[in-house]
Tab-separated table of C-alpha atoms and ligand atoms in Angstrom:
chain	number	residue	atom	x	y	z
A	1324	MET	CA	26.658	22.910	10.972
A	1325	ALA	CA	26.969	26.630	11.582
A	1326	ASN	CA	27.698	27.294	7.911
A	1327	LYS	CA	25.020	25.015	6.562
A	1328	PRO	CA	22.269	27.095	4.914
A	1329	PHE	CA	18.827	26.177	6.195
A	1330	LEU	CA	17.042	26.584	2.874
A	1331	THR	CA	17.819	27.034	-0.767
A	1332	ASP	CA	17.768	30.771	-1.476
A	1333	ILE	CA	14.508	32.159	-2.821
A	1334	LYS	CA	15.913	33.181	-6.188
A	1335	THR	CA	17.147	29.639	-6.886
A	1336	LEU	CA	13.861	28.111	-5.664
A	1337	ARG	CA	11.882	30.390	-7.989
A	1338	GLU	CA	14.105	29.685	-10.982
A	1339	ARG	CA	14.052	25.949	-10.438
A	1340	ALA	CA	10.273	25.819	-10.110
A	1341	ARG	CA	9.928	27.343	-13.623
A	1342	GLN	CA	11.969	24.606	-15.236
A	1343	HIS	CA	10.252	21.407	-16.363
A	1344	ILE	CA	6.846	22.517	-15.104
A	1345	GLU	CA	5.383	19.547	-17.005
A	1346	ASN	CA	6.756	17.356	-14.189
A	1347	GLY	CA	4.119	18.770	-11.865
A	1348	ALA	CA	4.695	17.587	-8.304
A	1349	VAL	CA	8.071	16.091	-9.174
A	1350	THR	CA	10.471	18.991	-8.607
A	1351	GLU	CA	14.227	19.225	-8.843
A	1352	GLY	CA	14.422	18.824	-5.077
A	1353	TYR	CA	12.829	15.361	-5.257
A	1354	SER	CA	15.757	13.312	-4.069
A	1355	ALA	CA	14.334	9.792	-4.201
A	1356	ASP	CA	15.060	7.422	-7.079
A	1357	ARG	CA	11.713	7.933	-8.823
A	1358	GLU	CA	11.864	4.762	-10.878
A	1359	THR	CA	12.490	2.614	-7.822
A	1360	VAL	CA	9.748	4.368	-5.892
A	1361	VAL	CA	7.260	3.759	-8.710
A	1362	LYS	CA	8.343	0.109	-8.925
A	1363	LEU	CA	7.880	-0.376	-5.174
A	1364	LEU	CA	4.538	1.404	-5.232
A	1365	ASN	CA	3.430	-0.855	-8.078
A	1366	GLU	CA	4.309	-3.863	-5.940
A	1367	ALA	CA	2.254	-2.377	-3.112
A	1368	LEU	CA	-0.592	-1.774	-5.607
A	1369	ALA	CA	-0.441	-5.431	-6.735
A	1370	THR	CA	-0.454	-6.511	-3.089
A	1371	GLU	CA	-3.576	-4.455	-2.395
A	1372	ILE	CA	-5.386	-5.774	-5.498
A	1373	VAL	CA	-4.622	-9.373	-4.566
A	1374	CYS	CA	-5.901	-8.648	-1.050
A	1375	VAL	CA	-9.115	-7.153	-2.458
A	1376	LEU	CA	-9.671	-10.301	-4.558
A	1377	ARG	CA	-8.889	-12.688	-1.709
A	1378	TYR	CA	-11.102	-10.865	0.821
A	1379	ARG	CA	-13.978	-10.648	-1.660
A	1380	ARG	CA	-13.737	-14.360	-2.410
A	1381	HIS	CA	-13.763	-15.010	1.355
A	1382	TYR	CA	-16.734	-12.686	1.836
A	1383	PHE	CA	-18.812	-14.639	-0.675
A	1384	MET	CA	-17.622	-18.034	0.497
A	1385	ALA	CA	-17.937	-17.513	4.269
A	1386	SER	CA	-20.402	-19.980	5.720
A	1387	GLY	CA	-21.063	-21.664	9.013
A	1388	ILE	CA	-22.102	-20.663	12.486
A	1389	HIS	CA	-19.677	-17.729	12.803
A	1390	ALA	CA	-20.009	-16.673	9.196
A	1391	GLU	CA	-22.151	-13.580	9.422
A	1392	GLY	CA	-19.875	-11.428	11.553
A	1393	VAL	CA	-16.781	-12.717	9.842
A	1394	ALA	CA	-18.170	-12.100	6.342
A	1395	ALA	CA	-18.986	-8.519	7.257
A	1396	GLU	CA	-15.412	-8.075	8.432
A	1397	PHE	CA	-14.047	-9.604	5.186
A	1398	LEU	CA	-16.146	-7.181	3.151
A	1399	GLN	CA	-14.969	-4.201	5.172
A	1400	HIS	CA	-11.344	-5.224	4.713
A	1401	ALA	CA	-11.879	-5.779	0.990
A	1402	ASN	CA	-13.236	-2.262	0.641
A	1403	GLU	CA	-10.421	-0.750	2.672
A	1404	GLU	CA	-7.824	-2.571	0.559
A	1405	GLN	CA	-9.534	-1.130	-2.539
A	1406	GLY	CA	-9.163	2.325	-1.017
A	1407	HIS	CA	-5.452	1.671	-0.444
A	1408	ALA	CA	-5.048	0.504	-4.060
A	1409	ASP	CA	-6.632	3.779	-5.237
A	1410	GLU	CA	-4.406	5.920	-3.026
A	1411	ILE	CA	-1.288	4.138	-4.264
A	1412	ALA	CA	-2.320	4.361	-7.931
A	1413	GLN	CA	-2.974	8.079	-7.505
A	1414	ARG	CA	0.478	8.619	-6.002
A	1415	ILE	CA	2.136	6.667	-8.828
A	1416	VAL	CA	0.490	9.002	-11.344
A	1417	GLN	CA	1.618	12.059	-9.350
A	1418	LEU	CA	5.147	10.716	-9.632
A	1419	LYS	CA	4.738	10.541	-13.411
A	1420	GLY	CA	4.649	6.771	-13.347
A	1421	GLU	CA	1.939	4.405	-14.573
A	1422	PRO	CA	-0.082	2.259	-12.185
A	1423	ASN	CA	0.149	-1.357	-13.277
A	1424	PHE	CA	-3.291	-2.977	-13.264
A	1425	ASN	CA	-2.293	-5.747	-15.668
A	1426	PRO	CA	-3.707	-9.079	-14.435
A	1427	GLU	CA	-0.740	-10.769	-16.101
A	1428	GLY	CA	1.998	-11.052	-13.512
A	1429	LEU	CA	-0.215	-9.611	-10.760
A	1430	LEU	CA	0.623	-12.413	-8.328
A	1431	MET	CA	4.325	-12.100	-9.127
A	1432	ARG	CA	4.321	-8.392	-8.344
A	1433	SER	CA	2.225	-8.855	-5.204
A	1434	HIS	CA	4.009	-9.620	-1.969
A	1435	ALA	CA	0.947	-11.271	-0.420
A	1436	GLU	CA	-0.454	-14.507	-1.793
A	1437	TYR	CA	-3.890	-15.454	-3.018
A	1438	VAL	CA	-5.021	-18.456	-0.997
A	1439	GLU	CA	-8.688	-19.431	-1.134
A	1440	GLY	CA	-8.850	-21.535	2.026
A	1441	ASN	CA	-11.427	-24.260	2.617
A	1442	THR	CA	-12.856	-23.379	6.010
A	1443	LEU	CA	-13.662	-20.125	7.696
A	1444	ILE	CA	-10.662	-20.596	10.006
A	1445	ASP	CA	-8.363	-21.281	7.021
A	1446	MET	CA	-9.591	-18.114	5.352
A	1447	ILE	CA	-8.974	-16.006	8.440
A	1448	LYS	CA	-5.509	-17.494	8.885
A	1449	GLU	CA	-4.572	-16.872	5.267
A	1450	ASP	CA	-5.818	-13.278	5.497
A	1451	LEU	CA	-3.766	-12.832	8.648
A	1452	VAL	CA	-0.637	-14.163	6.933
A	1453	ALA	CA	-1.212	-11.802	4.003
A	1454	GLU	CA	-1.618	-8.836	6.359
A	1455	ARG	CA	1.570	-9.772	8.157
A	1456	ILE	CA	3.434	-9.900	4.822
A	1457	ALA	CA	2.061	-6.489	3.847
A	1458	ILE	CA	2.962	-5.066	7.267
A	1459	ASP	CA	6.590	-6.127	6.946
A	1460	SER	CA	6.999	-5.089	3.321
A	1461	TYR	CA	5.331	-1.680	3.828
A	1462	ARG	CA	7.477	-1.049	6.885
A	1463	GLU	CA	10.556	-1.676	4.756
A	1464	MET	CA	9.322	0.617	2.012
A	1465	ILE	CA	8.652	3.348	4.598
A	1466	THR	CA	12.252	3.100	5.803
A	1467	TYR	CA	13.499	3.191	2.211
A	1468	PHE	CA	11.462	6.309	1.332
A	1469	GLY	CA	12.701	8.027	4.498
A	1470	ASN	CA	13.063	11.765	3.939
A	1471	ASP	CA	13.583	11.403	0.189
A	1472	ASP	CA	9.867	11.056	-0.530
A	1473	PRO	CA	7.924	12.116	2.576
A	1474	THR	CA	4.567	12.078	0.755
A	1475	SER	CA	4.860	8.442	-0.344
A	1476	ARG	CA	6.198	7.629	3.102
A	1477	ARG	CA	3.285	9.228	4.919
A	1478	MET	CA	0.742	7.605	2.613
A	1479	LEU	CA	2.241	4.184	3.316
A	1480	GLU	CA	2.444	4.923	7.038
A	1481	GLY	CA	-1.299	5.521	7.014
A	1482	ILE	CA	-1.910	2.312	5.068
A	1483	LEU	CA	0.425	0.362	7.367
A	1484	ALA	CA	-1.597	1.441	10.401
A	1485	VAL	CA	-4.763	0.070	8.778
A	1486	GLU	CA	-3.055	-3.235	7.878
A	1487	GLU	CA	-2.044	-3.548	11.533
A	1488	GLU	CA	-5.681	-3.023	12.545
A	1489	HIS	CA	-6.712	-5.682	10.023
A	1490	ALA	CA	-4.240	-8.168	11.483
A	1491	ASP	CA	-5.472	-7.370	14.956
A	1492	ASP	CA	-9.117	-7.863	13.884
A	1493	LEU	CA	-8.255	-11.239	12.378
A	1494	VAL	CA	-6.478	-12.445	15.522
A	1495	SER	CA	-9.506	-11.437	17.583
A	1496	MET	CA	-11.760	-13.400	15.229
A	1497	LEU	CA	-9.565	-16.490	15.581
A	1498	ASP	CA	-9.621	-16.110	19.382
A	1499	LYS	CA	-13.430	-15.880	19.406
A	1500	MET	CA	-13.718	-19.005	17.352
A	1501	GLY	CA	-11.400	-20.892	19.675
B	2443	LIG	FE1	-4.350	-2.517	2.337
B	2444	LIG	FE1	-5.226	-5.190	5.120
């Protein structure tokens, strides 16, 4: 440990930064496997898009005695999932990848499912299941990114915290409805 240099020397840092400037934020020190990171982020993007679609469907279809409050919650979640999708797409571009918005194969790339649900309770349960899938898969991605891509990791950590809030909201709704 005593002999381990703390940082790359300044001369090397400066020289390296001048090479391949077209790669922008992706520098020589980027130690993650960029292709795998982009692939995983595209799966997260597909998951978010499927969640936007499912929540929006639920928002428009919510009816019944508890519908008003629940519909408002569905809409809020839908909008937050859209924000996540945008963040993820932006990061993919930063990494010199291409965000995949192709509807073909969307459900295959997504970890969460698209289930319409017949009743308000079914809808909430399906949304809860989808959140729990996202929570587990994002947690795994976060561990995989580790210190190799701290920016993608922190972005997903922020998104994960919101998915946990969503799951918590949905459980509270189920409790209220008995
Ligand atoms: Fe999300
Ligand atoms: Fe969510």
